[in-house]
Each structure stands twice: as structure tokens, then as C-alpha cells.
Amino acid sequence: MGTLISLLFLTTLLILSGCNPAPSNGTNGTASPPTTNPKEAEMGSKQVQEPEPNLPQKLPTPIIQTESGISIPAVQSSYCWSGTCADYVGGMDLLEGHTPVPVLVGEKISIDMGIEIPPDELEMFEYVDNRSQPITSTGGTFQLPMEPGTYYYRAFVRWSSPQDSQISLGDTSFAFVVRVVEKK
């Protein structure tokens, strides 16, 4: 009987302590006083921040070219842009049915997103044995292999908030396929 009363007392105590009418700010200190700065008061608890870059509303289309001027079409893959996200099949399946563009061995390929604001991140991948492997690119430029053959590539491009690099303002990914041939 004593155990039942103790259990009832503890349960009541826990319920009452959870219903405390005073809000908790998660610290042991006192809450900060209200602000007197009108601009700060207008913004609430947000800090004054730099404006975000003005990215275009329309999803950018990559311009992919070899150093000799050959254009390579990109196949759109997954993206999140202007509040819209789309998820596409990935990998080499995305390129199924697309004709590889003939390019020269060892040629450099450059990728330009066609907008004024450069991306914060551009990652390149090559598919080898149906597996994605990162490749080195500098400023959106990379060099094709010296070995002739058909090569499949994927790129991921991201624009981040200047205040927090973990916040994406927009991202896109795309793929393309080339057939590397010997110089004649």
C-alpha cells in the first residue's frame, strides 16, 4: 500500500512539474530583457543578416564545352530550385538512350552554369563499372582520359547561404556522356 501511495505521489509531482506556467529558455540564467532597438524589435529574434544572393527563378542549364568548342548536352537529374524539388533516377540509367558526343582524348571540358552567381560547390563524378567515383575538377574544368572509350559523367552543383553553408539556396545535378576518340 505504501508503494502505491509513493508511486501516485511521484506521478502527480512529475505531471505538475511538466505543467509549469513559466516558460523555460533552456538555460539556468535569466531571460534577456526586451530589445529597445526598433529595427531589432521589428525583426524579432532574427539577427541582421546580409541579403541572400539573388538566384534566378528558372533552374540554370549547364553549358558544357570542350576546349575545341564542342558542345555536350546535359541530361537534367535531381534538383531543388526556387522551392521546387524533383528526384530523378540516377546513375548511368539516366543516360540510357543518349548518344555519346565524340570528343578528343585528353581534351579539357568546362562546365558553366550560365548565371552570374558562381556555385559554392561543384562536384564531378565518373561512372566506372556502373559505380560513381569522384574526379578532380578545378573551377568546373576537368580533363578527359587519354584512353579512347565511352565515358559517363555526373555533376552536382550547389549554391549556399552566405550566413550558413549548411543552408542550400538551390542545387542541381545533371549527367552527360562522351565518346573519347584518338586525334586524326
mmCIF file of C-alpha atoms in Angstrom:
data_model
loop_
_atom_site.group_PDB
_atom_site.id
_atom_site.type_symbol
_atom_site.label_atom_id
_atom_site.label_comp_id
_atom_site.label_asym_id
_atom_site.label_seq_id
_atom_site.Cartn_x
_atom_site.Cartn_y
_atom_site.Cartn_z
ATOM 1 C CA MET A 1 0.000 0.000 0.000
ATOM 2 C CA GLY A 2 2.872 2.384 0.862
ATOM 3 C CA THR A 3 4.462 1.672 -2.521
ATOM 4 C CA LEU A 4 1.219 2.566 -4.303
ATOM 5 C CA ILE A 5 0.972 5.893 -2.441
ATOM 6 C CA SER A 6 4.617 6.707 -3.232
ATOM 7 C CA LEU A 7 4.065 5.900 -6.912
ATOM 8 C CA LEU A 8 0.924 8.066 -7.006
ATOM 9 C CA PHE A 9 2.783 10.941 -5.310
ATOM 10 C CA LEU A 10 5.720 10.756 -7.785
ATOM 11 C CA THR A 11 3.378 10.614 -10.794
ATOM 12 C CA THR A 12 1.474 13.687 -9.565
ATOM 13 C CA LEU A 13 4.744 15.528 -8.938
ATOM 14 C CA LEU A 14 6.011 14.766 -12.466
ATOM 15 C CA ILE A 15 2.752 15.891 -14.060
ATOM 16 C CA LEU A 16 2.708 19.154 -12.105
ATOM 17 C CA SER A 17 6.342 19.947 -12.845
ATOM 18 C CA GLY A 18 5.704 19.415 -16.570
ATOM 19 C CA CYS A 19 2.829 21.913 -16.471
ATOM 20 C CA ASN A 20 4.920 24.803 -15.146
ATOM 21 C CA PRO A 21 3.346 28.049 -16.471
ATOM 22 C CA ALA A 22 6.725 29.853 -16.594
ATOM 23 C CA PRO A 23 8.442 29.314 -19.957
ATOM 24 C CA SER A 24 11.922 27.908 -19.940
ATOM 25 C CA ASN A 25 14.611 29.161 -22.309
ATOM 26 C CA GLY A 26 16.738 26.076 -21.803
ATOM 27 C CA THR A 27 19.371 27.824 -19.654
ATOM 28 C CA ASN A 28 19.859 28.245 -15.943
ATOM 29 C CA GLY A 29 20.233 32.017 -16.332
ATOM 30 C CA THR A 30 17.553 34.633 -16.631
ATOM 31 C CA ALA A 31 15.890 35.547 -19.891
ATOM 32 C CA SER A 32 17.367 38.510 -21.748
ATOM 33 C CA PRO A 33 15.473 41.785 -21.423
ATOM 34 C CA PRO A 34 13.312 43.017 -24.277
ATOM 35 C CA THR A 35 15.127 44.904 -27.001
ATOM 36 C CA THR A 36 14.958 48.675 -27.327
ATOM 37 C CA ASN A 37 16.369 48.845 -30.863
ATOM 38 C CA PRO A 38 13.341 49.363 -33.164
ATOM 39 C CA LYS A 39 14.971 47.580 -36.128
ATOM 40 C CA GLU A 40 15.831 44.611 -33.913
ATOM 41 C CA ALA A 41 12.344 44.592 -32.410
ATOM 42 C CA GLU A 42 10.824 44.646 -35.894
ATOM 43 C CA MET A 43 12.870 41.596 -36.903
ATOM 44 C CA GLY A 44 12.000 39.667 -33.756
ATOM 45 C CA SER A 45 14.742 37.325 -32.649
ATOM 46 C CA LYS A 46 16.415 37.204 -36.072
ATOM 47 C CA GLN A 47 19.843 38.738 -36.382
ATOM 48 C CA VAL A 48 20.545 41.373 -39.011
ATOM 49 C CA GLN A 49 21.914 39.397 -41.942
ATOM 50 C CA GLU A 50 23.345 40.073 -45.348
ATOM 51 C CA PRO A 51 20.798 39.576 -48.106
ATOM 52 C CA GLU A 52 20.877 36.220 -49.840
ATOM 53 C CA PRO A 53 22.203 36.203 -53.402
ATOM 54 C CA ASN A 54 19.501 36.742 -55.997
ATOM 55 C CA LEU A 55 19.485 33.465 -57.862
ATOM 56 C CA PRO A 56 17.280 33.351 -60.951
ATOM 57 C CA GLN A 57 13.828 31.789 -60.602
ATOM 58 C CA LYS A 58 14.482 29.440 -63.522
ATOM 59 C CA LEU A 59 16.707 26.401 -62.959
ATOM 60 C CA PRO A 60 20.058 27.085 -64.677
ATOM 61 C CA THR A 61 21.024 24.928 -67.642
ATOM 62 C CA PRO A 62 24.688 23.915 -67.685
ATOM 63 C CA ILE A 63 26.811 24.866 -70.664
ATOM 64 C CA ILE A 64 29.279 22.023 -71.194
ATOM 65 C CA GLN A 65 32.021 22.512 -73.796
ATOM 66 C CA THR A 66 35.342 21.038 -74.790
ATOM 67 C CA GLU A 67 38.321 23.329 -75.244
ATOM 68 C CA SER A 68 37.936 22.848 -79.030
ATOM 69 C CA GLY A 69 34.371 24.230 -78.817
ATOM 70 C CA ILE A 70 32.287 21.038 -78.996
ATOM 71 C CA SER A 71 29.031 21.406 -77.032
ATOM 72 C CA ILE A 72 27.928 18.482 -74.893
ATOM 73 C CA PRO A 73 24.253 18.252 -73.920
ATOM 74 C CA ALA A 74 23.391 17.639 -70.279
ATOM 75 C CA VAL A 75 20.564 15.445 -69.039
ATOM 76 C CA GLN A 76 18.782 17.007 -66.072
ATOM 77 C CA SER A 77 18.808 14.973 -62.880
ATOM 78 C CA SER A 78 17.555 15.719 -59.354
ATOM 79 C CA TYR A 79 17.303 19.328 -58.190
ATOM 80 C CA CYS A 80 15.858 21.724 -55.616
ATOM 81 C CA TRP A 81 15.344 25.201 -57.044
ATOM 82 C CA SER A 82 13.001 28.101 -56.225
ATOM 83 C CA GLY A 83 11.031 25.983 -53.781
ATOM 84 C CA THR A 84 10.572 23.055 -56.179
ATOM 85 C CA CYS A 85 12.366 19.751 -55.786
ATOM 86 C CA ALA A 86 12.473 16.867 -58.253
ATOM 87 C CA ASP A 87 14.081 13.475 -57.831
ATOM 88 C CA TYR A 88 15.209 11.587 -60.933
ATOM 89 C CA VAL A 89 16.645 8.139 -61.464
ATOM 90 C CA GLY A 90 20.394 8.366 -61.008
ATOM 91 C CA GLY A 91 23.500 6.825 -62.405
ATOM 92 C CA MET A 92 24.013 5.590 -65.895
ATOM 93 C CA ASP A 93 20.288 4.753 -66.196
ATOM 94 C CA LEU A 94 19.658 8.468 -66.650
ATOM 95 C CA LEU A 95 21.827 8.437 -69.784
ATOM 96 C CA GLU A 96 20.247 5.358 -71.328
ATOM 97 C CA GLY A 97 19.368 6.040 -74.964
ATOM 98 C CA HIS A 98 21.529 9.185 -75.225
ATOM 99 C CA THR A 99 24.165 9.243 -77.953
ATOM 100 C CA PRO A 100 27.703 9.901 -76.694
ATOM 101 C CA VAL A 101 29.293 13.056 -78.120
ATOM 102 C CA PRO A 102 32.646 12.370 -79.847
ATOM 103 C CA VAL A 103 35.487 14.320 -78.190
ATOM 104 C CA LEU A 104 39.283 14.114 -78.366
ATOM 105 C CA VAL A 105 41.456 12.203 -75.888
ATOM 106 C CA GLY A 106 42.900 14.338 -73.111
ATOM 107 C CA GLU A 107 40.799 17.356 -74.012
ATOM 108 C CA LYS A 108 39.608 19.662 -71.234
ATOM 109 C CA ILE A 109 35.897 20.051 -70.583
ATOM 110 C CA SER A 110 34.446 23.111 -68.866
ATOM 111 C CA ILE A 111 31.078 23.496 -67.184
ATOM 112 C CA ASP A 112 29.471 26.913 -66.815
ATOM 113 C CA MET A 113 26.111 27.223 -65.094
ATOM 114 C CA GLY A 114 25.187 30.285 -67.155
ATOM 115 C CA ILE A 115 24.336 32.577 -64.223
ATOM 116 C CA GLU A 116 26.268 35.448 -62.642
ATOM 117 C CA ILE A 117 26.474 33.955 -59.155
ATOM 118 C CA PRO A 118 29.051 31.159 -59.088
ATOM 119 C CA PRO A 119 28.150 27.988 -57.194
ATOM 120 C CA ASP A 120 29.741 27.255 -53.832
ATOM 121 C CA GLU A 121 30.161 23.615 -54.718
ATOM 122 C CA LEU A 122 30.668 21.724 -57.975
ATOM 123 C CA GLU A 123 31.395 18.025 -57.612
ATOM 124 C CA MET A 124 32.220 15.808 -60.583
ATOM 125 C CA PHE A 125 31.858 12.037 -60.799
ATOM 126 C CA GLU A 126 32.747 9.460 -63.433
ATOM 127 C CA TYR A 127 30.945 6.138 -63.714
ATOM 128 C CA VAL A 128 33.364 3.221 -63.812
ATOM 129 C CA ASP A 129 31.883 -0.295 -63.846
ATOM 130 C CA ASN A 130 28.487 1.254 -63.078
ATOM 131 C CA ARG A 131 29.877 2.855 -59.880
ATOM 132 C CA SER A 132 30.279 6.563 -59.258
ATOM 133 C CA GLN A 133 33.809 7.783 -58.482
ATOM 134 C CA PRO A 134 34.758 11.396 -57.719
ATOM 135 C CA ILE A 135 37.078 13.084 -60.187
ATOM 136 C CA THR A 136 39.181 16.201 -59.795
ATOM 137 C CA SER A 137 37.850 19.396 -61.285
ATOM 138 C CA THR A 138 39.068 22.950 -60.844
ATOM 139 C CA GLY A 139 36.610 25.773 -61.338
ATOM 140 C CA GLY A 140 34.292 23.480 -63.277
ATOM 141 C CA THR A 141 37.027 22.247 -65.631
ATOM 142 C CA PHE A 142 38.411 18.730 -65.854
ATOM 143 C CA GLN A 143 40.496 16.701 -68.288
ATOM 144 C CA LEU A 144 39.201 13.750 -70.269
ATOM 145 C CA PRO A 145 41.049 10.430 -70.146
ATOM 146 C CA MET A 146 43.849 9.630 -72.606
ATOM 147 C CA GLU A 147 42.276 6.235 -73.279
ATOM 148 C CA PRO A 148 39.596 6.058 -76.043
ATOM 149 C CA GLY A 149 36.172 4.806 -74.958
ATOM 150 C CA THR A 150 32.735 5.872 -73.775
ATOM 151 C CA TYR A 151 32.679 7.794 -70.503
ATOM 152 C CA TYR A 152 29.703 8.703 -68.331
ATOM 153 C CA TYR A 153 29.791 11.735 -66.019
ATOM 154 C CA ARG A 154 27.591 13.275 -63.366
ATOM 155 C CA ALA A 155 27.850 16.683 -61.704
ATOM 156 C CA PHE A 156 26.312 18.117 -58.545
ATOM 157 C CA VAL A 157 26.179 21.907 -58.189
ATOM 158 C CA ARG A 158 25.076 23.831 -55.089
ATOM 159 C CA TRP A 159 24.601 27.432 -54.007
ATOM 160 C CA SER A 160 24.725 28.004 -50.231
ATOM 161 C CA SER A 161 23.637 30.758 -47.876
ATOM 162 C CA PRO A 162 26.467 33.215 -47.092
ATOM 163 C CA GLN A 163 25.456 33.039 -43.406
ATOM 164 C CA ASP A 164 25.335 29.257 -43.090
ATOM 165 C CA SER A 165 26.950 26.906 -45.591
ATOM 166 C CA GLN A 166 24.620 24.145 -44.376
ATOM 167 C CA ILE A 167 21.642 26.001 -45.881
ATOM 168 C CA SER A 168 21.190 25.359 -49.580
ATOM 169 C CA LEU A 169 19.718 28.167 -51.672
ATOM 170 C CA GLY A 170 19.475 25.820 -54.623
ATOM 171 C CA ASP A 171 21.114 22.762 -56.119
ATOM 172 C CA THR A 172 21.018 20.791 -59.311
ATOM 173 C CA SER A 173 22.605 17.704 -60.752
ATOM 174 C CA PHE A 174 22.984 16.523 -64.304
ATOM 175 C CA ALA A 175 24.748 13.883 -66.349
ATOM 176 C CA PHE A 176 26.379 13.615 -69.755
ATOM 177 C CA VAL A 177 28.126 11.022 -71.880
ATOM 178 C CA VAL A 178 31.098 11.365 -74.246
ATOM 179 C CA ARG A 179 32.966 9.042 -76.587
ATOM 180 C CA VAL A 180 36.678 9.796 -76.350
ATOM 181 C CA VAL A 181 38.425 9.256 -79.700
ATOM 182 C CA GLU A 182 42.028 9.495 -80.935
ATOM 183 C CA LYS A 183 43.148 12.615 -82.782
ATOM 184 C CA LYS A 184 43.219 12.045 -86.540
#
